[in-house]
């Protein structure tokens, strides 16, 4: 047996900032070497950030990635760190003419790759691609096999016969409810098959529509977690592992055949109850908001405060992410705003310590020309759009990131106003259904109480009945086809699990409610197409996860009466 | 030799409207049989419409497609049309347990398929999928081989030895500049390899971000086009073809092995000069706008008229698409609007016959609370957002589709105001650069002149210098880094052809202009993410064609000074 000190550097790269990410690798490698590491590993695509989307199709980008890799190898050597192998994820242009790469490569399609940097050189490169072999690198007498991303699945067979001492897995796995136990189970399966521990280093941080969760870990063949890094935080996990020594054969670098069988699809993430993971979800929302702001150059934000629960929760997320002093909360009362709404908005701001302001909308609403003769939804929408205009004016004037306060139930039903309460640069609650909004608010207040701090969210904001307050006496329960508890259960089945109308009804939902809700979801697609990004926490978020046509006359219950008019929904409003 | 009358039914389905599309197939099949057809063919995915995007992942949808197919076979028989084989594209759930399908299917991944309907039955089904054989159906003594979509590429080898009398190709190919000659060349290559004519039936009509061009055709092995249907219009092309009779062997249905070699990638569409295809581009914009309105239930539209060229062109497109009486043109002058702008907007409306109205924005602008202390870009944006609010109010009040007037140069540079002039349900010019806007305007006026009609667009609107008119004396040429001719050439290289900064400079562009422009393009991504859909006409449009991260610190020229602030661009304005 040999002892190896393995450092898993759980970092937060900035997408596209290859020099900056290289500096991060250098800084963390130094920390790892100071901690006595024999081997330092960074997440998948650490050097470029991810997901790169179509940026990866630009040859200037893959060239910069490759050049950054060589420069990083030289910098490590120059800083006296070259003797310790550093394994880092990057994007490879996958040039088939390069003899260092194995056969069967995908030509000029760039792909995620791992490199071993050692003594100033790129000692080994390895592509996550069909036909590329799995490299086994001998480090202090132990054969370490490299896997990247979903290589994790389907490669048990070659590992079982390889005599690996350690499997090193570079990962960039976005958070979603239930993903952590699923990932641990996959690592345990692989460790059992390989007969060796698996060390998996995962990315951390927010990038547009996803949040990487961290939670790097080492799992042994018995399924035990030997060491684990923090969740949603930068972390350097150093684990001293006792591992099987390599046999007499082989050299410093071997290549194992990749599994020739079709890889298993990654096991689907189980349907987890979000309530079990409230702390994780909270941190995902805070990190997503913090990183969207920070990585796009915003130190401050602005939130519209209605006195309702959604805007209250977004304000607390923003305060946790950027500091309360950096969050402007704007109360924008109109003629139909209740006294309790105005009071609750002010009270929230006071408790959290926001930069609070009040800007009435009525002068703008009243300035709409009489010639337009607005009534009904058109008139309601003016109130929401006046608020959107003020929010954006504050954003533009003060360089503040405007946060959107819509929740997933609202986005599902189209229960919001395009260019009104739908404005914003980032939508922290876009993937959080209304019932989960309440649960998170209660949880966050509870956390404060436990820490001896004042509860940030006024009790009345949590307990009162939601209303868009665009007409006298309006309440959500009369505008929507069922109570939020019912809606959210149906929507989880329809949007996240692709259940059919009949399957939803078979689970006990009212056919009338299901039909009405499905129609609302499909009608709302044109608005979602213009929505800001927000962090995914569920099995499926709106946005890149779910590409639906806008023009769509498919009605699953079969009785299509008319084409859907597409202007605005049954109610044109929501908070704020 | 045998003579076969082949009918290519170039139809315009509505996405998801399976019963309606089935009725269309029935109606057109009757016409074809009345015209003496021995065989009727419909486009790829005719029964469902396309692209189905993630709607195809819903089992209710694929089940409905399959059920619709059976119903259609029965309906054809019931109407006395059952003796004529009808070949129709649909979405197949690809159930591997179905013995009628060949081995190696992709499991439960639904795929595009073709079915031969005959005598009330689905006589043959064929999947466009790796491992699925190509069926050869014997019709009146001729072996007809079916291909679907990009099956066209890479399947010459099996066809060359198959003794096919005719290759029947079902297609749903979206329009882009240069796609028609490229498609004809691909058909000619295949016909030559097969030693038999290829009859290709293509979809027509708009669907969100794409427009299918029609242009169905029959090409013989010598590369001659034997018959061609119209472009951008429903059409029934009936061609009487003299074809090689099948040999003595084989039966009514044979299966050829699909090419086992890796298919050629479809040849890239060549860089065509858009000016060569002005009539096609015009029709794509008109059909895209017409179908987006019609298929989403709008009979009428509303356009903001600034007196400038973009809004003028959109108004004429809308009038050509829906009739001038169904287009409301709203002039929304502000304090900085010039007299000529107001006059030109009115003159355009008069010439085209629009429902013209004037709604001044100044009361709304003046109603913005003094407490906000707006100046600079924040103040400019208020004017654009007041216009957006009025446009949406008219849309909501009168159930009109709001058309967006932004052009591709504007969207590229971020030279527009989010929630201001960027509002709208559909953006006809989203993929049309400014220089092409002018060319189309001149071409459309020229067409009118040739037909003896008044020119719709006032000359001054075409010739005057563009300005957002949000400050006194503002002109685009001082707000943008170079004249539009220069910008559009660089942008075509950068956005459509993925040329790098250095390649653009090597082509003669100014390094300073290229660097500034690339930075503007990348900074504008957050706005484009919230843009309405519009029809693709170029090699690459913004939208589904180009998935770029918003958070992105990659700067190709290498000297990154600061993170990009993301609030609003150097100018926050544009038309109207």
Tab-separated table of C-alpha atoms in Angstrom, chain A residues 293-535:
chain	number	residue	atom	x	y	z
A	293	UNK	CA	-23.932	40.209	-9.739
A	294	UNK	CA	-20.217	39.922	-9.040
A	295	UNK	CA	-19.243	38.232	-12.317
A	296	UNK	CA	-21.147	40.850	-14.306
A	297	UNK	CA	-19.639	43.783	-12.484
A	298	UNK	CA	-22.424	44.792	-10.108
A	299	UNK	CA	-21.697	45.652	-6.483
A	300	UNK	CA	-25.274	46.698	-5.746
A	301	UNK	CA	-28.819	45.654	-6.590
A	302	UNK	CA	-32.330	47.039	-6.574
A	303	UNK	CA	-35.510	45.154	-5.637
A	304	UNK	CA	-39.141	46.255	-5.878
A	305	UNK	CA	-40.787	45.706	-2.471
A	306	UNK	CA	-44.525	45.074	-2.584
A	307	UNK	CA	-45.016	44.001	1.011
A	308	UNK	CA	-45.632	40.480	-0.315
A	309	UNK	CA	-43.672	37.323	0.253
A	310	UNK	CA	-41.812	37.027	-3.080
A	311	UNK	CA	-40.186	40.428	-2.993
A	312	UNK	CA	-39.427	40.041	0.713
A	313	UNK	CA	-37.603	36.774	0.080
A	314	UNK	CA	-35.660	38.183	-2.873
A	315	UNK	CA	-34.567	41.152	-0.761
A	316	UNK	CA	-33.271	38.833	1.980
A	317	UNK	CA	-31.465	36.652	-0.593
A	318	UNK	CA	-29.877	39.790	-2.049
A	319	UNK	CA	-28.861	41.006	1.405
A	320	UNK	CA	-27.316	37.631	2.224
A	321	UNK	CA	-25.533	37.681	-1.140
A	322	UNK	CA	-24.223	41.236	-1.295
A	323	UNK	CA	-24.808	42.826	2.097
A	324	UNK	CA	-27.949	44.707	3.088
A	325	UNK	CA	-26.343	48.119	2.518
A	326	UNK	CA	-25.889	47.209	-1.157
A	327	UNK	CA	-29.565	46.424	-1.675
A	328	UNK	CA	-31.981	49.215	-2.555
A	329	UNK	CA	-35.594	48.316	-1.775
A	330	UNK	CA	-38.141	50.420	-3.620
A	331	UNK	CA	-41.731	50.547	-2.440
A	332	UNK	CA	-43.947	51.669	-5.339
A	333	UNK	CA	-47.472	52.027	-4.014
A	334	UNK	CA	-50.411	52.629	-6.307
A	335	UNK	CA	-54.050	53.495	-5.723
A	336	UNK	CA	-54.927	49.875	-4.965
A	337	UNK	CA	-51.990	49.151	-2.670
A	338	UNK	CA	-53.215	48.296	0.817
A	339	UNK	CA	-51.948	49.995	3.945
A	340	UNK	CA	-50.546	46.692	5.190
A	341	UNK	CA	-48.572	46.244	1.972
A	342	UNK	CA	-46.892	49.613	2.375
A	343	UNK	CA	-46.264	48.998	6.073
A	344	UNK	CA	-44.907	45.488	5.515
A	345	UNK	CA	-42.506	46.645	2.795
A	346	UNK	CA	-41.149	49.344	5.107
A	347	UNK	CA	-40.915	46.953	8.024
A	348	UNK	CA	-38.990	44.377	5.971
A	349	UNK	CA	-36.547	47.067	4.838
A	350	UNK	CA	-36.085	48.248	8.411
A	351	UNK	CA	-35.434	44.743	9.740
A	352	UNK	CA	-32.993	43.789	6.995
A	353	UNK	CA	-31.311	47.190	6.851
A	354	UNK	CA	-32.001	47.922	3.181
A	355	UNK	CA	-31.531	51.249	1.448
A	356	UNK	CA	-35.291	51.921	1.439
A	357	UNK	CA	-37.178	54.369	-0.770
A	358	UNK	CA	-40.785	55.034	-1.693
A	359	UNK	CA	-41.734	56.092	-5.220
A	360	UNK	CA	-45.508	56.262	-5.890
A	361	UNK	CA	-46.576	55.117	-9.337
A	362	UNK	CA	-49.829	57.035	-9.605
A	363	UNK	CA	-48.417	60.096	-11.444
A	364	UNK	CA	-47.169	57.784	-14.222
A	365	UNK	CA	-50.399	55.780	-14.342
A	366	UNK	CA	-52.397	59.014	-14.521
A	367	UNK	CA	-50.183	60.338	-17.314
A	368	UNK	CA	-51.272	57.560	-19.690
A	369	UNK	CA	-53.141	59.394	-22.436
A	370	UNK	CA	-56.946	59.251	-22.192
A	371	UNK	CA	-57.047	58.593	-25.919
A	372	UNK	CA	-55.966	55.015	-25.230
A	373	UNK	CA	-59.177	54.367	-23.215
A	374	UNK	CA	-57.515	51.649	-21.166
A	375	UNK	CA	-59.546	49.327	-19.006
A	376	UNK	CA	-59.434	45.751	-17.728
A	377	UNK	CA	-56.118	43.972	-18.113
A	378	UNK	CA	-54.623	46.777	-20.190
A	379	UNK	CA	-55.170	49.192	-17.296
A	380	UNK	CA	-53.894	46.699	-14.719
A	381	UNK	CA	-50.726	46.149	-16.715
A	382	UNK	CA	-49.965	49.885	-16.725
A	383	UNK	CA	-49.474	49.767	-12.966
A	384	UNK	CA	-47.062	46.842	-13.229
A	385	UNK	CA	-45.211	48.500	-16.121
A	386	UNK	CA	-44.898	51.822	-14.305
A	387	UNK	CA	-43.178	49.876	-11.528
A	388	UNK	CA	-40.934	48.147	-14.062
A	389	UNK	CA	-39.991	51.524	-15.536
A	390	UNK	CA	-39.062	52.953	-12.125
A	391	UNK	CA	-37.061	49.855	-11.193
A	392	UNK	CA	-35.081	50.063	-14.429
A	393	UNK	CA	-34.593	53.816	-14.008
A	394	UNK	CA	-32.977	53.245	-10.601
A	395	UNK	CA	-30.900	50.426	-12.109
A	396	UNK	CA	-29.690	52.618	-14.974
A	397	UNK	CA	-29.094	55.715	-12.870
A	398	UNK	CA	-27.167	53.938	-10.096
A	399	UNK	CA	-25.654	50.951	-11.943
A	400	UNK	CA	-27.603	48.486	-9.804
A	401	UNK	CA	-28.503	44.952	-10.895
A	402	UNK	CA	-32.320	44.885	-11.048
A	403	UNK	CA	-33.596	41.707	-9.393
A	404	UNK	CA	-36.800	40.139	-10.584
A	405	UNK	CA	-39.178	38.824	-7.922
A	406	UNK	CA	-41.255	36.299	-9.933
A	407	UNK	CA	-41.591	32.763	-8.598
A	408	UNK	CA	-41.894	29.527	-10.580
A	409	UNK	CA	-45.648	29.195	-10.074
A	410	UNK	CA	-46.094	32.679	-11.527
A	411	UNK	CA	-43.811	31.930	-14.469
A	412	UNK	CA	-45.667	28.657	-15.039
A	413	UNK	CA	-49.095	30.260	-15.110
A	414	UNK	CA	-48.154	33.473	-16.879
A	415	UNK	CA	-49.443	35.236	-13.757
A	416	UNK	CA	-47.190	38.235	-14.329
A	417	UNK	CA	-46.868	41.227	-16.626
A	418	UNK	CA	-44.351	41.217	-19.449
A	419	UNK	CA	-42.186	44.377	-19.088
A	420	UNK	CA	-43.950	44.926	-15.764
A	421	UNK	CA	-43.166	42.755	-12.781
A	422	UNK	CA	-41.241	40.492	-15.178
A	423	UNK	CA	-38.402	43.017	-15.615
A	424	UNK	CA	-34.977	42.310	-14.184
A	425	UNK	CA	-31.469	41.110	-14.893
A	426	UNK	CA	-31.672	38.048	-12.668
A	427	UNK	CA	-34.610	36.178	-11.143
A	428	UNK	CA	-33.567	34.394	-7.916
A	429	UNK	CA	-36.983	32.697	-7.484
A	430	UNK	CA	-37.557	31.731	-11.113
A	431	UNK	CA	-37.283	28.034	-10.256
A	432	UNK	CA	-38.888	28.267	-6.783
A	433	UNK	CA	-42.620	27.450	-6.618
A	434	UNK	CA	-44.801	29.584	-4.355
A	435	UNK	CA	-45.160	26.920	-1.663
A	436	UNK	CA	-41.380	26.626	-1.503
A	437	UNK	CA	-41.146	30.431	-1.264
A	438	UNK	CA	-43.183	30.247	1.937
A	439	UNK	CA	-41.144	27.338	3.274
A	440	UNK	CA	-37.881	29.172	2.611
A	441	UNK	CA	-39.201	32.332	4.286
A	442	UNK	CA	-40.158	30.387	7.405
A	443	UNK	CA	-36.844	28.525	7.367
A	444	UNK	CA	-34.845	31.748	7.018
A	445	UNK	CA	-36.736	33.410	9.852
A	446	UNK	CA	-36.173	30.292	11.937
A	447	UNK	CA	-32.436	30.409	11.246
A	448	UNK	CA	-32.332	34.022	12.385
A	449	UNK	CA	-34.199	33.163	15.569
A	450	UNK	CA	-31.774	30.357	16.344
A	451	UNK	CA	-28.861	32.718	15.895
A	452	UNK	CA	-30.500	35.260	18.170
A	453	UNK	CA	-31.038	37.701	15.318
A	454	UNK	CA	-34.301	39.480	14.482
A	455	UNK	CA	-36.453	37.604	11.972
A	456	UNK	CA	-36.006	39.421	8.648
A	457	UNK	CA	-39.462	38.769	7.188
A	458	UNK	CA	-42.537	40.227	8.921
A	459	UNK	CA	-44.954	37.552	10.021
A	460	UNK	CA	-47.875	39.189	8.205
A	461	UNK	CA	-45.958	39.021	4.926
A	462	UNK	CA	-45.806	35.243	5.339
A	463	UNK	CA	-49.348	34.667	6.532
A	464	UNK	CA	-51.465	37.069	4.477
A	465	UNK	CA	-53.259	36.056	1.330
A	466	UNK	CA	-51.260	36.943	-1.814
A	467	UNK	CA	-52.715	39.620	-4.092
A	468	UNK	CA	-51.428	41.573	-7.070
A	469	UNK	CA	-53.401	44.625	-5.782
A	470	UNK	CA	-54.121	45.956	-9.262
A	471	UNK	CA	-57.865	46.128	-8.633
A	472	UNK	CA	-59.717	46.685	-5.371
A	473	UNK	CA	-60.132	43.444	-3.425
A	474	UNK	CA	-58.119	41.279	-5.836
A	475	UNK	CA	-56.676	38.025	-4.396
A	476	UNK	CA	-54.607	35.345	-6.108
A	477	UNK	CA	-56.976	32.603	-4.966
A	478	UNK	CA	-59.718	34.038	-7.187
A	479	UNK	CA	-57.387	34.608	-10.126
A	480	UNK	CA	-55.830	31.147	-10.191
A	481	UNK	CA	-57.635	27.836	-10.734
A	482	UNK	CA	-56.743	26.303	-7.347
A	483	UNK	CA	-54.837	26.989	-4.103
A	484	UNK	CA	-51.062	27.190	-4.469
A	485	UNK	CA	-50.529	23.826	-2.741
A	486	UNK	CA	-52.639	22.147	-5.435
A	487	UNK	CA	-51.129	24.126	-8.311
A	488	UNK	CA	-47.567	23.430	-7.279
A	489	UNK	CA	-48.087	19.697	-7.075
A	490	UNK	CA	-49.641	19.559	-10.538
A	491	UNK	CA	-47.002	21.862	-11.992
A	492	UNK	CA	-44.153	19.767	-10.581
A	493	UNK	CA	-45.619	16.769	-12.368
A	494	UNK	CA	-46.302	18.569	-15.623
A	495	UNK	CA	-43.258	20.802	-15.988
A	496	UNK	CA	-40.564	18.842	-14.167
A	497	UNK	CA	-41.588	15.222	-14.772
A	498	UNK	CA	-43.381	15.479	-18.137
A	499	UNK	CA	-46.462	13.759	-16.715
A	500	UNK	CA	-49.378	13.747	-19.104
A	501	UNK	CA	-52.782	15.220	-18.432
A	502	UNK	CA	-54.171	11.721	-17.835
A	503	UNK	CA	-51.358	10.753	-15.494
A	504	UNK	CA	-51.945	13.892	-13.451
A	505	UNK	CA	-55.653	13.132	-13.239
A	506	UNK	CA	-54.883	9.526	-12.286
A	507	UNK	CA	-52.843	10.889	-9.378
A	508	UNK	CA	-55.963	12.542	-8.076
A	509	UNK	CA	-55.868	16.030	-9.553
A	510	UNK	CA	-59.095	17.626	-10.731
A	511	UNK	CA	-59.423	17.269	-14.529
A	512	UNK	CA	-60.776	20.801	-14.822
A	513	UNK	CA	-57.878	22.266	-12.851
A	514	UNK	CA	-55.317	20.217	-14.795
A	515	UNK	CA	-56.767	21.286	-18.143
A	516	UNK	CA	-56.902	24.925	-17.142
A	517	UNK	CA	-53.392	24.846	-15.765
A	518	UNK	CA	-51.880	23.135	-18.805
A	519	UNK	CA	-53.475	25.746	-21.020
A	520	UNK	CA	-52.038	28.527	-18.837
A	521	UNK	CA	-48.563	26.956	-18.949
A	522	UNK	CA	-48.567	26.623	-22.739
A	523	UNK	CA	-50.017	30.095	-23.251
A	524	UNK	CA	-47.332	31.608	-21.052
A	525	UNK	CA	-44.426	30.416	-23.199
A	526	UNK	CA	-44.075	33.720	-25.096
A	527	UNK	CA	-43.500	35.546	-21.817
A	528	UNK	CA	-41.016	33.018	-20.471
A	529	UNK	CA	-39.014	33.376	-23.690
A	530	UNK	CA	-38.380	36.980	-22.607
A	531	UNK	CA	-37.652	36.220	-18.956
A	532	UNK	CA	-34.368	36.915	-17.190
A	533	UNK	CA	-32.178	33.973	-16.175
A	534	UNK	CA	-32.382	32.508	-12.680
A	535	UNK	CA	-30.748	29.664	-10.767
